[in-house]
Amino acid sequence: MIYRLLAINIDGTLLKSNGRLAKETKEAIEYVKNKGVYVTLVTGRNFAFAKKVAKSLKLDTFLITHGGAFIASKLDQPLQAKRISEDKTFNLVQVLENYDCTVRILHERYSIGNRLRGANNLMARAVLGSSDPLIYPMQFVESLGDTLIDNPIAPPKIEVYFTEPEERERVIDTLKSAFKDIEILVHADGKVDILPDGGTKLDGLLTLGDVLKIAPQEMVVIGDTMEDLPIIEVAGLGVAMGNAPKEVKQAADWITRTNDESGVAYMIKEHFRKQQRIAFLNKMKI
């Protein structure tokens, strides 16, 4: 099989635990680009953050962001922008603000959230440390519901942070019974993502493949979390990081080193050195 697209998760995969890009990872991305392989990032992060990482890698491709709901190479020209409608966003917030949780509405240009309620240090770091305010402004208000009355928003994603697991489960049950056409994902750290229907990483990857005329079996996907499991399973070559949980490793076709051991660079050099340039393969009609 000839692989024409490489999709890489960001946190825990592309980036080291300290949030940095290793030099060998940058070199490996350049190497595979020179082979003619289309390289994209697929992440739960906002577009501005993903674009910043892409710039460091000299990528000017479509990026699958906001959990899969927002696909773009330029902010103003999205290939796809799945959204939670303004009315549904307001109604979701009305429900969520009855509970002890922190809510962030993630528009592609900015985020707006309620004040940190009963937040522990871990939650505060997750909410406050996840963005660069210079490229992705973050605002906090006393009441999201009141704010949305005057300034309605249709975001690609909503994040919710809870202090108590039991309350999180009650809220999830309530949302699932009260709202249709939304996707609810629970992360290993307890964070909850609310996405529009059809706005997951898998949806985003398949949409990009359709546009580029690249079939899933011609894709390589590298990831490290349970949220990456569907795209690892659908890819022609699904790769789990060495730091991925057991379930992800079991589903993968290939297991590489950890993110702190430059697992992405290792996988690229080990596999793609065996593949000729795409232009040559096209010329040979392979």
Coordinates of N, CA and C in Angstrom, one line a residue, residues 94-174:
Q94 N -27.7 27.1 29.5 CA -28.7 27.2 30.5 C -28.7 26.0 31.5
V95 N -28.5 24.8 30.9 CA -28.5 23.6 31.6 C -27.2 23.5 32.4
L96 N -26.1 23.7 31.8 CA -24.8 23.5 32.4 C -24.6 24.5 33.6
E97 N -25.1 25.7 33.5 CA -24.8 26.6 34.6 C -25.6 26.3 35.8
N98 N -26.5 25.3 35.8 CA -27.1 24.9 37.0 C -26.2 23.9 37.8
Y99 N -25.1 23.6 37.3 CA -24.2 22.6 37.9 C -22.9 23.3 38.3
D100 N -22.1 22.6 39.1 CA -20.8 23.1 39.5 C -19.8 22.7 38.5
C101 N -19.7 23.4 37.4 CA -18.8 23.1 36.4 C -18.3 24.4 35.7
T102 N -17.2 24.3 35.0 CA -16.6 25.4 34.3 C -16.9 25.1 32.8
V103 N -17.4 26.1 32.1 CA -17.8 25.9 30.7 C -17.0 26.9 29.8
R104 N -16.5 26.3 28.7 CA -15.8 27.2 27.8 C -16.4 27.0 26.4
I105 N -16.9 28.1 25.8 CA -17.4 28.1 24.4 C -16.2 28.4 23.5
L106 N -15.9 27.5 22.6 CA -14.7 27.6 21.8 C -15.1 28.0 20.3
H107 N -15.2 29.3 20.1 CA -15.3 29.7 18.7 C -13.9 29.6 18.0
E108 N -13.9 29.7 16.7 CA -12.6 29.6 16.1 C -11.7 30.8 16.3
R109 N -12.3 31.9 16.6 CA -11.6 33.2 16.8 C -11.3 33.5 18.3
Y110 N -12.0 32.9 19.2 CA -11.8 33.3 20.6 C -12.6 32.3 21.5
S111 N -12.4 32.3 22.8 CA -13.2 31.5 23.7 C -13.8 32.4 24.7
I112 N -14.9 31.9 25.2 CA -15.6 32.7 26.3 C -16.1 31.6 27.3
G113 N -15.8 31.9 28.6 CA -16.2 30.9 29.6 C -16.7 31.6 30.9
N114 N -17.3 30.7 31.7 CA -17.8 31.3 33.0 C -16.6 31.3 34.0
R115 N -16.7 32.0 35.1 CA -15.6 32.0 36.1 C -15.3 30.6 36.6
L116 N -14.1 30.4 36.9 CA -13.7 29.1 37.5 C -14.4 28.8 38.8
R117 N -15.3 27.8 38.8 CA -16.1 27.5 40.0 C -15.5 26.3 40.7
G118 N -15.1 26.5 41.9 CA -14.6 25.4 42.7 C -13.4 24.7 42.1
A119 N -12.7 25.5 41.3 CA -11.6 24.9 40.5 C -10.4 24.5 41.3
N120 N -9.9 23.3 41.1 CA -8.7 22.9 41.7 C -7.5 23.4 40.8
N121 N -6.3 23.2 41.2 CA -5.2 23.7 40.4 C -5.1 23.0 39.0
L122 N -5.4 21.7 39.0 CA -5.4 20.9 37.8 C -6.4 21.5 36.8
M123 N -7.6 21.8 37.2 CA -8.6 22.3 36.3 C -8.1 23.7 35.8
A124 N -7.6 24.5 36.7 CA -7.2 25.9 36.3 C -6.1 25.8 35.3
R125 N -5.2 24.9 35.4 CA -4.1 24.8 34.4 C -4.6 24.4 33.1
A126 N -5.6 23.4 33.1 CA -6.2 22.9 31.9 C -6.9 24.0 31.1
V127 N -7.6 24.9 31.9 CA -8.4 25.9 31.2 C -7.6 27.1 30.8
L128 N -6.7 27.6 31.8 CA -6.0 28.8 31.5 C -4.7 28.6 30.7
G129 N -4.2 27.3 30.8 CA -2.9 27.1 30.2 C -3.0 26.5 28.8
S130 N -4.2 26.4 28.2 CA -4.4 25.7 27.0 C -4.4 26.6 25.7
S131 N -4.2 27.9 25.9 CA -4.2 28.8 24.8 C -3.2 29.9 24.9
D132 N -2.8 30.5 23.8 CA -2.0 31.7 23.8 C -2.9 32.9 23.6
P133 N -3.1 33.7 24.6 CA -4.1 34.8 24.5 C -3.8 35.8 23.4
L134 N -2.6 35.8 22.9 CA -2.2 36.7 21.9 C -2.8 36.3 20.5
I135 N -2.9 35.0 20.3 CA -3.4 34.4 19.1 C -4.8 33.9 19.2
Y136 N -5.3 33.6 20.5 CA -6.6 33.1 20.7 C -7.1 33.7 22.0
P137 N -7.8 34.8 21.9 CA -8.3 35.5 23.1 C -9.2 34.7 24.0
M138 N -9.1 34.8 25.3 CA -9.9 34.1 26.2 C -10.6 35.1 27.2
Q139 N -11.9 35.0 27.3 CA -12.7 35.9 28.1 C -13.5 35.1 29.1
F140 N -13.6 35.6 30.4 CA -14.4 35.0 31.4 C -15.5 35.9 31.9
V141 N -16.7 35.4 32.0 CA -17.8 36.2 32.5 C -18.5 35.6 33.6
E142 N -19.3 36.4 34.4 CA -20.0 35.8 35.5 C -21.1 34.9 35.1
S143 N -21.8 35.2 34.0 CA -22.9 34.4 33.5 C -22.9 34.2 32.0
L144 N -22.6 33.0 31.5 CA -22.6 32.8 30.1 C -23.9 33.0 29.5
G145 N -25.0 32.6 30.2 CA -26.3 32.7 29.7 C -26.7 34.1 29.4
D146 N -26.4 35.0 30.4 CA -26.7 36.4 30.2 C -25.9 37.0 29.0
T147 N -24.6 36.6 28.9 CA -23.8 37.1 27.8 C -24.3 36.7 26.5
L148 N -24.8 35.4 26.4 CA -25.2 34.9 25.1 C -26.5 35.5 24.6
I149 N -27.3 36.1 25.5 CA -28.5 36.8 25.1 C -28.2 38.0 24.2
D150 N -27.2 38.7 24.6 CA -26.8 39.9 23.8 C -25.8 39.6 22.7
N151 N -25.0 38.5 22.9 CA -24.0 38.1 21.9 C -24.1 36.6 21.6
P152 N -25.0 36.2 20.9 CA -25.2 34.8 20.6 C -24.0 34.2 19.8
I153 N -23.6 33.0 20.0 CA -22.5 32.3 19.4 C -22.9 31.0 18.9
A154 N -22.4 30.6 17.7 CA -22.5 29.2 17.2 C -21.1 28.6 17.1
P155 N -20.6 27.9 18.1 CA -19.3 27.5 18.1 C -19.1 26.1 17.5
P156 N -17.9 25.7 17.2 CA -17.6 24.4 16.7 C -17.5 23.4 17.9
K157 N -17.3 23.9 19.1 CA -17.0 23.1 20.3 C -17.3 23.8 21.6
I158 N -17.7 23.0 22.6 CA -17.9 23.5 23.9 C -17.1 22.5 24.8
E159 N -16.3 23.0 25.8 CA -15.6 22.2 26.7 C -16.3 22.4 28.1
V160 N -16.4 21.3 28.9 CA -16.9 21.4 30.2 C -16.0 20.7 31.2
Y161 N -15.7 21.3 32.3 CA -14.8 20.8 33.3 C -15.6 20.6 34.6
F162 N -15.5 19.4 35.3 CA -16.2 19.1 36.5 C -15.2 18.8 37.6
T163 N -15.6 19.1 38.8 CA -14.8 18.8 40.0 C -15.2 17.4 40.5
E164 N -16.5 17.0 40.3 CA -17.0 15.7 40.9 C -17.4 14.8 39.7
P165 N -16.8 13.6 39.6 CA -17.2 12.6 38.6 C -18.7 12.3 38.6
E166 N -19.2 12.2 39.8 CA -20.7 11.8 39.9 C -21.5 12.8 39.2
E167 N -21.2 14.1 39.5 CA -22.0 15.2 38.9 C -21.8 15.2 37.3
R168 N -20.6 14.9 36.9 CA -20.3 14.8 35.5 C -21.2 13.8 34.8
E169 N -21.4 12.6 35.4 CA -22.2 11.6 34.8 C -23.7 12.0 34.8
R170 N -24.1 12.7 35.8 CA -25.5 13.1 35.9 C -25.8 14.1 34.7
V171 N -24.8 15.0 34.5 CA -25.0 16.1 33.5 C -25.0 15.4 32.1
I172 N -24.1 14.5 31.9 CA -24.0 13.8 30.6 C -25.3 13.1 30.3
D173 N -25.9 12.4 31.3 CA -27.2 11.7 31.1 C -28.3 12.8 30.7
T174 N -28.2 13.9 31.4 CA -29.2 14.9 31.1 C -29.1 15.5 29.7

